[in-house]
Coordinates of N, CA and C in Angstrom, one line a residue:
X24 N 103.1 108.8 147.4 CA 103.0 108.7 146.0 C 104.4 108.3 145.5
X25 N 104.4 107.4 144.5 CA 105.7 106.9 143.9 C 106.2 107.7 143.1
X26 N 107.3 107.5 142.4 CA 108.1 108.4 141.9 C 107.5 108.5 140.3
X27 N 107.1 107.3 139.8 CA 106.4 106.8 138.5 C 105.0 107.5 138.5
X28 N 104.6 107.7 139.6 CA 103.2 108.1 139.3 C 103.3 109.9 139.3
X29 N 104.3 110.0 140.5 CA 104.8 111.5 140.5 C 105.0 112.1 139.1
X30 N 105.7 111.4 138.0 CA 106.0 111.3 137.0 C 105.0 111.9 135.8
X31 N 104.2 110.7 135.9 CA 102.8 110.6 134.8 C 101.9 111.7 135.2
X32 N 102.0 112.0 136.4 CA 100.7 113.2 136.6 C 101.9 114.7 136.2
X33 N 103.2 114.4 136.6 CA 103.6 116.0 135.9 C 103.7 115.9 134.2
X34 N 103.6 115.0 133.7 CA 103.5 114.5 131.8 C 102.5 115.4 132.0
X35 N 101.0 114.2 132.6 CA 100.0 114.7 131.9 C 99.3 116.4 132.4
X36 N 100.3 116.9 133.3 CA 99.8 118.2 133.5 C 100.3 119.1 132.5
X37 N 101.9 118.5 132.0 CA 102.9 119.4 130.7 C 102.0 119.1 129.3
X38 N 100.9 117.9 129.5 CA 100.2 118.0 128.2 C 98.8 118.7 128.5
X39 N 98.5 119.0 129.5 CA 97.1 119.9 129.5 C 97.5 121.2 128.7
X40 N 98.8 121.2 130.1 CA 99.6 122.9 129.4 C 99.6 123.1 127.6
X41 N 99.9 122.2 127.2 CA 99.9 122.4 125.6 C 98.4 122.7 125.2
X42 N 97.6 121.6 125.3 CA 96.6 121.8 125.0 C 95.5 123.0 125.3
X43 N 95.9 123.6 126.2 CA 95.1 124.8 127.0 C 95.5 126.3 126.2
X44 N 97.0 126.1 125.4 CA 97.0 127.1 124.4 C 97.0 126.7 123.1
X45 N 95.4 127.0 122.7 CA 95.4 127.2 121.1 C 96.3 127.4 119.8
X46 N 97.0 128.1 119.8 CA 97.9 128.3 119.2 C 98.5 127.1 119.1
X47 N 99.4 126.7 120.2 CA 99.8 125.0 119.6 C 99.4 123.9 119.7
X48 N 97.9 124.3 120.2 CA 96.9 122.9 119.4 C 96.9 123.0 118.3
X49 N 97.1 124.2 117.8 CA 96.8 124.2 116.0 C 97.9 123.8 115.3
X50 N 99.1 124.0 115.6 CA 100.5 124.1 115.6 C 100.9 122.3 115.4
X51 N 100.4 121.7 116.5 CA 100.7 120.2 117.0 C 99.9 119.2 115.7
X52 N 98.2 119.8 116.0 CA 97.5 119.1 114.9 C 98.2 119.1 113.0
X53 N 98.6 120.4 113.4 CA 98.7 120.4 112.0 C 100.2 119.9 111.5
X54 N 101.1 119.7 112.8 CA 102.2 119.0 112.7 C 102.0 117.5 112.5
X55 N 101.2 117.0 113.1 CA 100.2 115.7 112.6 C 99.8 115.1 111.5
X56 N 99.0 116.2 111.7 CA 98.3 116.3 109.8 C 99.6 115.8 108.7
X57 N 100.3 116.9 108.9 CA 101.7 117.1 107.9 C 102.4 116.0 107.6
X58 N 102.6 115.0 109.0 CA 103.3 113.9 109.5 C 102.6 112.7 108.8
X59 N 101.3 112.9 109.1 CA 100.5 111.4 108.6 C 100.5 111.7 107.1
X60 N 100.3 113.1 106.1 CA 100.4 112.8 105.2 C 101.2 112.4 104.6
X61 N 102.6 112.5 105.2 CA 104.1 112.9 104.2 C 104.3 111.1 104.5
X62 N 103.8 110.3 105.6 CA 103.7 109.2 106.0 C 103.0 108.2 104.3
X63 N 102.0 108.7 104.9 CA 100.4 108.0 103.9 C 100.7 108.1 102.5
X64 N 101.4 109.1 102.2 CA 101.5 109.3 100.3 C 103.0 108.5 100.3
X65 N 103.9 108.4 101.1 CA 105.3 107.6 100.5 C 105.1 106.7 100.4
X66 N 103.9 105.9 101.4 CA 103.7 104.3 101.3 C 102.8 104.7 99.8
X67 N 101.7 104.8 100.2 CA 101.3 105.0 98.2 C 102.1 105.3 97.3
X68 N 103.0 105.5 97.4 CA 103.8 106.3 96.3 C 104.8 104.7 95.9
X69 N 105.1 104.2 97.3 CA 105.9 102.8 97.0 C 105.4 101.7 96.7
X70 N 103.9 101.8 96.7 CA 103.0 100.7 96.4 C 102.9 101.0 94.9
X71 N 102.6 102.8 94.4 CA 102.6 102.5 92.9 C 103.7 101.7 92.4
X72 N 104.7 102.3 92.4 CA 106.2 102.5 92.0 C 106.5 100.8 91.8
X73 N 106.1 100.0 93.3 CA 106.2 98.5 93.2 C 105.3 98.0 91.6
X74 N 103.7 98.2 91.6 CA 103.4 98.1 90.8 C 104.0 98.2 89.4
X75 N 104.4 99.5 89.2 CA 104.8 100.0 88.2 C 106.0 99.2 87.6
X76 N 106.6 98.9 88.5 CA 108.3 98.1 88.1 C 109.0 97.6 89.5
X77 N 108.1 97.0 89.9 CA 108.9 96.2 91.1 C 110.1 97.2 92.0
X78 N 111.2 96.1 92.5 CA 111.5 97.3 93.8 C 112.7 97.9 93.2
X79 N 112.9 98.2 92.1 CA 114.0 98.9 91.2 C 113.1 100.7 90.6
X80 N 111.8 100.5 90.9 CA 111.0 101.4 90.4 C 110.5 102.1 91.7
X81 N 110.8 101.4 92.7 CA 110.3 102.0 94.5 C 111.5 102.9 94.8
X82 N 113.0 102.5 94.4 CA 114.2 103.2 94.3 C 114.1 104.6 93.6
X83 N 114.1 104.1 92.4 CA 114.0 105.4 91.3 C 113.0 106.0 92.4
X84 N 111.3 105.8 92.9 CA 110.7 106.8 93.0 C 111.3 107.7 94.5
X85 N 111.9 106.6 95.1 CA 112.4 107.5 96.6 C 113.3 108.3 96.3
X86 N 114.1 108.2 95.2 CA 115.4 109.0 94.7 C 114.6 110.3 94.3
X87 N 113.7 110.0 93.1 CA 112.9 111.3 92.5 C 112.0 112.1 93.7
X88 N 111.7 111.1 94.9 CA 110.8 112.1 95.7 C 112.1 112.8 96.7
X89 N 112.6 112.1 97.3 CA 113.9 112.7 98.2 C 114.9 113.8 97.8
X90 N 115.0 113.9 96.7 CA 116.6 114.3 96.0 C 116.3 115.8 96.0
X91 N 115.3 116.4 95.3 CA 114.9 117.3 95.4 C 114.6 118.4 96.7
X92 N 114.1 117.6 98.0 CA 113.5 118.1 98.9 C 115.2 118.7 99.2
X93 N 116.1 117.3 99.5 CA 117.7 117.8 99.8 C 118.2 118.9 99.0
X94 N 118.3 119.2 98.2 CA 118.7 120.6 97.5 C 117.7 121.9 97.9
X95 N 116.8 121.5 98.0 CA 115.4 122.7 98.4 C 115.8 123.2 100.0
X96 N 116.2 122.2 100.7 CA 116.2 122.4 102.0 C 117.3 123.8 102.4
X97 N 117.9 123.9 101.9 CA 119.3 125.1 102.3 C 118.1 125.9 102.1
X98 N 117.3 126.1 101.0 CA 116.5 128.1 100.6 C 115.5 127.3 101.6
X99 N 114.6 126.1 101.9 CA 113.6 126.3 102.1 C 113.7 127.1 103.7
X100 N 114.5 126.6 104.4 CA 114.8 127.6 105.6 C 114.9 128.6 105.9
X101 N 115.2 129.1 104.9 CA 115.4 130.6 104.5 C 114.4 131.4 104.8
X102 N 113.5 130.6 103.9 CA 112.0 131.0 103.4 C 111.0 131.5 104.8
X103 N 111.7 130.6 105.4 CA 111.0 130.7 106.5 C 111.6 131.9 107.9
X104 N 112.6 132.1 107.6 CA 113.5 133.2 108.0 C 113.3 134.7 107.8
X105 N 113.0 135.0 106.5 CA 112.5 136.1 105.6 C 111.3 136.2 105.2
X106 N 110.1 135.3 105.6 CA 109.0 135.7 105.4 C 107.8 135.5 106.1
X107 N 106.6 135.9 106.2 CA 105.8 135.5 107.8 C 106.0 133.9 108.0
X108 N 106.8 133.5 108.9 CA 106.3 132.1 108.8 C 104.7 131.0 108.8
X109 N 103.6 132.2 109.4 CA 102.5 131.2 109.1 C 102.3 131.3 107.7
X110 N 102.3 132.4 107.1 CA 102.5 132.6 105.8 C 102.9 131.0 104.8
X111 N 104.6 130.8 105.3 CA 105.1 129.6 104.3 C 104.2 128.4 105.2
X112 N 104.1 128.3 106.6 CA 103.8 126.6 107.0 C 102.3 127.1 105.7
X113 N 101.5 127.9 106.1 CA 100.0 128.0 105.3 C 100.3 127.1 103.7
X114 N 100.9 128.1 103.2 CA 101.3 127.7 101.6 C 101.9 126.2 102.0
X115 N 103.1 126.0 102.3 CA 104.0 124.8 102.3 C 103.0 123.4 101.6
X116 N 101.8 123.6 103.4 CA 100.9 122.9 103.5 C 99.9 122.9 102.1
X117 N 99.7 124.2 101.5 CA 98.6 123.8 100.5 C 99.2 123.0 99.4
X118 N 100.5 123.7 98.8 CA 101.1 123.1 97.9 C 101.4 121.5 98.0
X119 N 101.7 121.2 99.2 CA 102.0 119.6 99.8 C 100.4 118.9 98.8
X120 N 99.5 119.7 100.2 CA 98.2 118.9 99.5 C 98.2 119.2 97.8
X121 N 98.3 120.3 97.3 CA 97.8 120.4 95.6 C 98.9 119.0 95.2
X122 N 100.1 118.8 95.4 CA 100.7 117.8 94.8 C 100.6 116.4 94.9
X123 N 100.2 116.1 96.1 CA 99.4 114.9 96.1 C 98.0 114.8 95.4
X124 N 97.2 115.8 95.5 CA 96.4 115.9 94.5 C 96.5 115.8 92.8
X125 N 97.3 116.0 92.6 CA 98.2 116.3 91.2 C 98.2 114.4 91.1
X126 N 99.0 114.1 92.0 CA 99.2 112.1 92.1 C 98.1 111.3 92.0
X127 N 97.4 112.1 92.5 CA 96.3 111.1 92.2 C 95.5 110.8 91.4
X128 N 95.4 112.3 90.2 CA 94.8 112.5 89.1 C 95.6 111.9 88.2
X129 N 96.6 111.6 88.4 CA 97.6 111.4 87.1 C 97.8 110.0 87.3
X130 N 97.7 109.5 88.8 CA 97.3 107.3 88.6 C 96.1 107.3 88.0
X131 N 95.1 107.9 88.3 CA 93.7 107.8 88.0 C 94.0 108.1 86.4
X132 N 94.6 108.9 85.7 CA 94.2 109.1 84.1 C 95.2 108.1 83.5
X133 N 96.1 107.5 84.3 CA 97.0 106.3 83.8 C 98.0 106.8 83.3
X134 N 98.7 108.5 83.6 CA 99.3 108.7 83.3 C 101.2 108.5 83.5
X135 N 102.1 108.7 82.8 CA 103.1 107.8 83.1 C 103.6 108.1 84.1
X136 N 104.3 107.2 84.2 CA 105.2 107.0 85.8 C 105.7 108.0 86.5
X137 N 106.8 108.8 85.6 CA 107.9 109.4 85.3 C 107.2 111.1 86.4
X138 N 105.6 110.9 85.7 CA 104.8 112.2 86.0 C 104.3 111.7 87.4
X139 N 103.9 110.8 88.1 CA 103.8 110.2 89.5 C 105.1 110.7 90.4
X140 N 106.3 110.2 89.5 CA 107.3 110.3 90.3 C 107.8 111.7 90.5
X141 N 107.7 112.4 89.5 CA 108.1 113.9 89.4 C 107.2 114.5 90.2
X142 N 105.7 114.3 90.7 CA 104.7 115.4 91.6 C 105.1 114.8 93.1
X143 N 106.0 113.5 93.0 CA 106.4 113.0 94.5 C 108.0 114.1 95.2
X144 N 108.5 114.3 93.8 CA 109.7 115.4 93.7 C 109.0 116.9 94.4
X145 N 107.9 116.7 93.7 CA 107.0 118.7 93.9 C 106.7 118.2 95.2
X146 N 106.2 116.9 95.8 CA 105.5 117.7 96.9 C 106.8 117.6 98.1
X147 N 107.7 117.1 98.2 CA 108.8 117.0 99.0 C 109.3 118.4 99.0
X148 N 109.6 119.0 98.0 CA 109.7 120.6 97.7 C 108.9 121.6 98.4
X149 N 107.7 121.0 97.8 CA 106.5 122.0 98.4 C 106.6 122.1 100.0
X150 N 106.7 120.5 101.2 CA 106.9 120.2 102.2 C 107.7 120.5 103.1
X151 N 109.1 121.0 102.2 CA 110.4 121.0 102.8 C 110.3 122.1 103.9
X152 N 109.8 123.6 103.8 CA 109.8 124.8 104.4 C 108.7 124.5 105.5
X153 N 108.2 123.6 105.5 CA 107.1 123.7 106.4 C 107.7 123.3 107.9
X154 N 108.9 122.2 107.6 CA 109.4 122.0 109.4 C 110.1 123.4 109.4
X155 N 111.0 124.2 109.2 CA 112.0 125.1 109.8 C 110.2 126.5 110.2
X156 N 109.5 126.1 109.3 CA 108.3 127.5 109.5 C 107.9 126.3 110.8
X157 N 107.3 125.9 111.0 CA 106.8 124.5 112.3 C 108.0 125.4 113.6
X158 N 108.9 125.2 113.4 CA 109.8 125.0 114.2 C 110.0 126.1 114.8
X159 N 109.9 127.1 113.9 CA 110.3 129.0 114.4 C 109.4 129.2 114.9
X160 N 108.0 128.9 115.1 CA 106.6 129.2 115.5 C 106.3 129.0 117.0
X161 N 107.2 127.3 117.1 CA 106.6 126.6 118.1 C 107.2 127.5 119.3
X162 N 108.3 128.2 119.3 CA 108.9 128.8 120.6 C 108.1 130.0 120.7
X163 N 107.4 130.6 119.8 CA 106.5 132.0 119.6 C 105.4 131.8 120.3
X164 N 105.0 130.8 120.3 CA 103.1 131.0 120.4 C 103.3 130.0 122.1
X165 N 104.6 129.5 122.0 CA 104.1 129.2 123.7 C 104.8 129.9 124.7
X166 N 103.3 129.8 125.6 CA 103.8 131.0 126.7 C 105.1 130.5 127.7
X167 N 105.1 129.4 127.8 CA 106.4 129.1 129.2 C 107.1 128.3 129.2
X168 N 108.1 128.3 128.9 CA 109.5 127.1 128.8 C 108.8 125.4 129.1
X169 N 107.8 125.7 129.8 CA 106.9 124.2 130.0 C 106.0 123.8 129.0
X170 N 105.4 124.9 128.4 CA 104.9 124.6 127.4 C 105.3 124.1 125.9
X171 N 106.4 125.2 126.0 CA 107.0 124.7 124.8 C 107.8 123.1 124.8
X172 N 108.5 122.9 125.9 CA 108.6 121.6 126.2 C 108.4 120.4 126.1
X173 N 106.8 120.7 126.4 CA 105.5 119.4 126.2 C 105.2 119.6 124.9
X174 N 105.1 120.5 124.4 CA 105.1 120.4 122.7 C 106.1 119.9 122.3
X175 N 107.4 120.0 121.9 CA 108.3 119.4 121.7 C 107.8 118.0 121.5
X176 N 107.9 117.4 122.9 CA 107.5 115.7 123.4 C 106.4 115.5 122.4
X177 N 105.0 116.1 122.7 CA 104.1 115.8 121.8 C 104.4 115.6 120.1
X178 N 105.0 116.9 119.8 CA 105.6 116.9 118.2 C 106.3 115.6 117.8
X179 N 107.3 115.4 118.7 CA 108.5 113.9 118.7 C 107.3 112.8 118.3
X180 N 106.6 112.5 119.2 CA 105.8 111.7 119.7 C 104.9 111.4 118.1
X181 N 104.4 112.5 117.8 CA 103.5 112.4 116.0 C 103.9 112.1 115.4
X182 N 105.5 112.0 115.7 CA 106.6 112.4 114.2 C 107.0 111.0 114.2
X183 N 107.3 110.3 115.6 CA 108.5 108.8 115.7 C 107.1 108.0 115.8
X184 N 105.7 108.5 116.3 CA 104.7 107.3 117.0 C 104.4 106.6 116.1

C-alpha cells in the first residue's frame, strides 16, 4: 500500500470518527449551516446594495454590516465564557436567522436602504458569539484528540470550501 493511499483511508477513518459522534455531527452541520448563511446573505446583501447605489453603496453596506460585529466581538466571547455555551450558539443562531428575516421583509416592503443595511449590522452582532460558543464546544463533545482533530479539518473545510 502506498503512502497516499495509507493517507486517504487514515482521513477517511478521522472522518467516520467525527461522524459516529452525534454531538459533532450537530456541531459541524450547524457550523455549515451558519457558514453558508453568513456566505448567502452578504452576496445578497451586495447584490441589493449594488442595486441600490452601485459599488459605493456595496462599501457603505460592508462597512454597516462588518463594523459592528468588530466592536461586538471583545463581549461576544465573553458571552460565551460566562454563559451555557449551547445556550448563546442556540440564540446566536436564532437571532442571525430573525435578522435576515427582518432583510427580507424590509426589501420586500421597499423599505429604505439605510434599514437593509442596519439589520446587516444586527445580524453580524447577533452571529458574532456563535464562533467563540462553536469553538468552546467542539473540544467538549469530542471524545479523543482524533476526533476533535477531524472536526477541526471538517469545520476548516465548510468554512474555506
Amino acid at each position: 500500500m502506498t503512502g497516499a493511499v495509507r493517507q486517504i483511508r487514515e482521513s477517511m477513518r478521522s472522518l467516520g470518527a467525527v461522524f459516529a459522534n452525534r454531538d459533532l455531527v450537530r456541531l459541524i452541520f450547524g457550523w455549515g449551516g451558519m457558514t453558508f448563511a453568513t456566505w448567502a446573505y452578504s452576496l445578497a446583501l451586495a447584490v441589493y446594495a449594488f442595486e441600490q447605489g452601485g459599488t459605493t453603496a456595496v462599501g457603505v453596506a460592508g462597512l454597516v454590516r462588518l463594523l459592528p460585529g468588530a466592536l461586538a466581538s471583545p463581549f461576544a466571547g465573553m458571552l460565551a465564557d460566562r454563559h451555557s455555551r449551547k445556550v448563546v450558539l442556540v440564540l446566536s443562531a436564532l437571532l442571525a436567522a430573525l435578522a435576515i428575516g427582518l432583510s427580507a421583509v424590509a426589501v420586500i416592503a421597499d423599505a429604505p436602504a439605510w434599514v437593509v443595511y442596519g439589520l446587516a449590522g444586527l445580524f453580524t452582532v447577533a452571529s458574532t458569539p456563535y464562533v467563540p460558543a462553536e469553538g468552546a464546544l467542539l473540544p467538549r463533545v469530542a471524545r479523543s484528540p482524533l476526533e476533535l482533530s477531524a472536526a477541526n479539518v471538517v469545520r476548516s473545510q465548510l468554512d474555506n470550501g
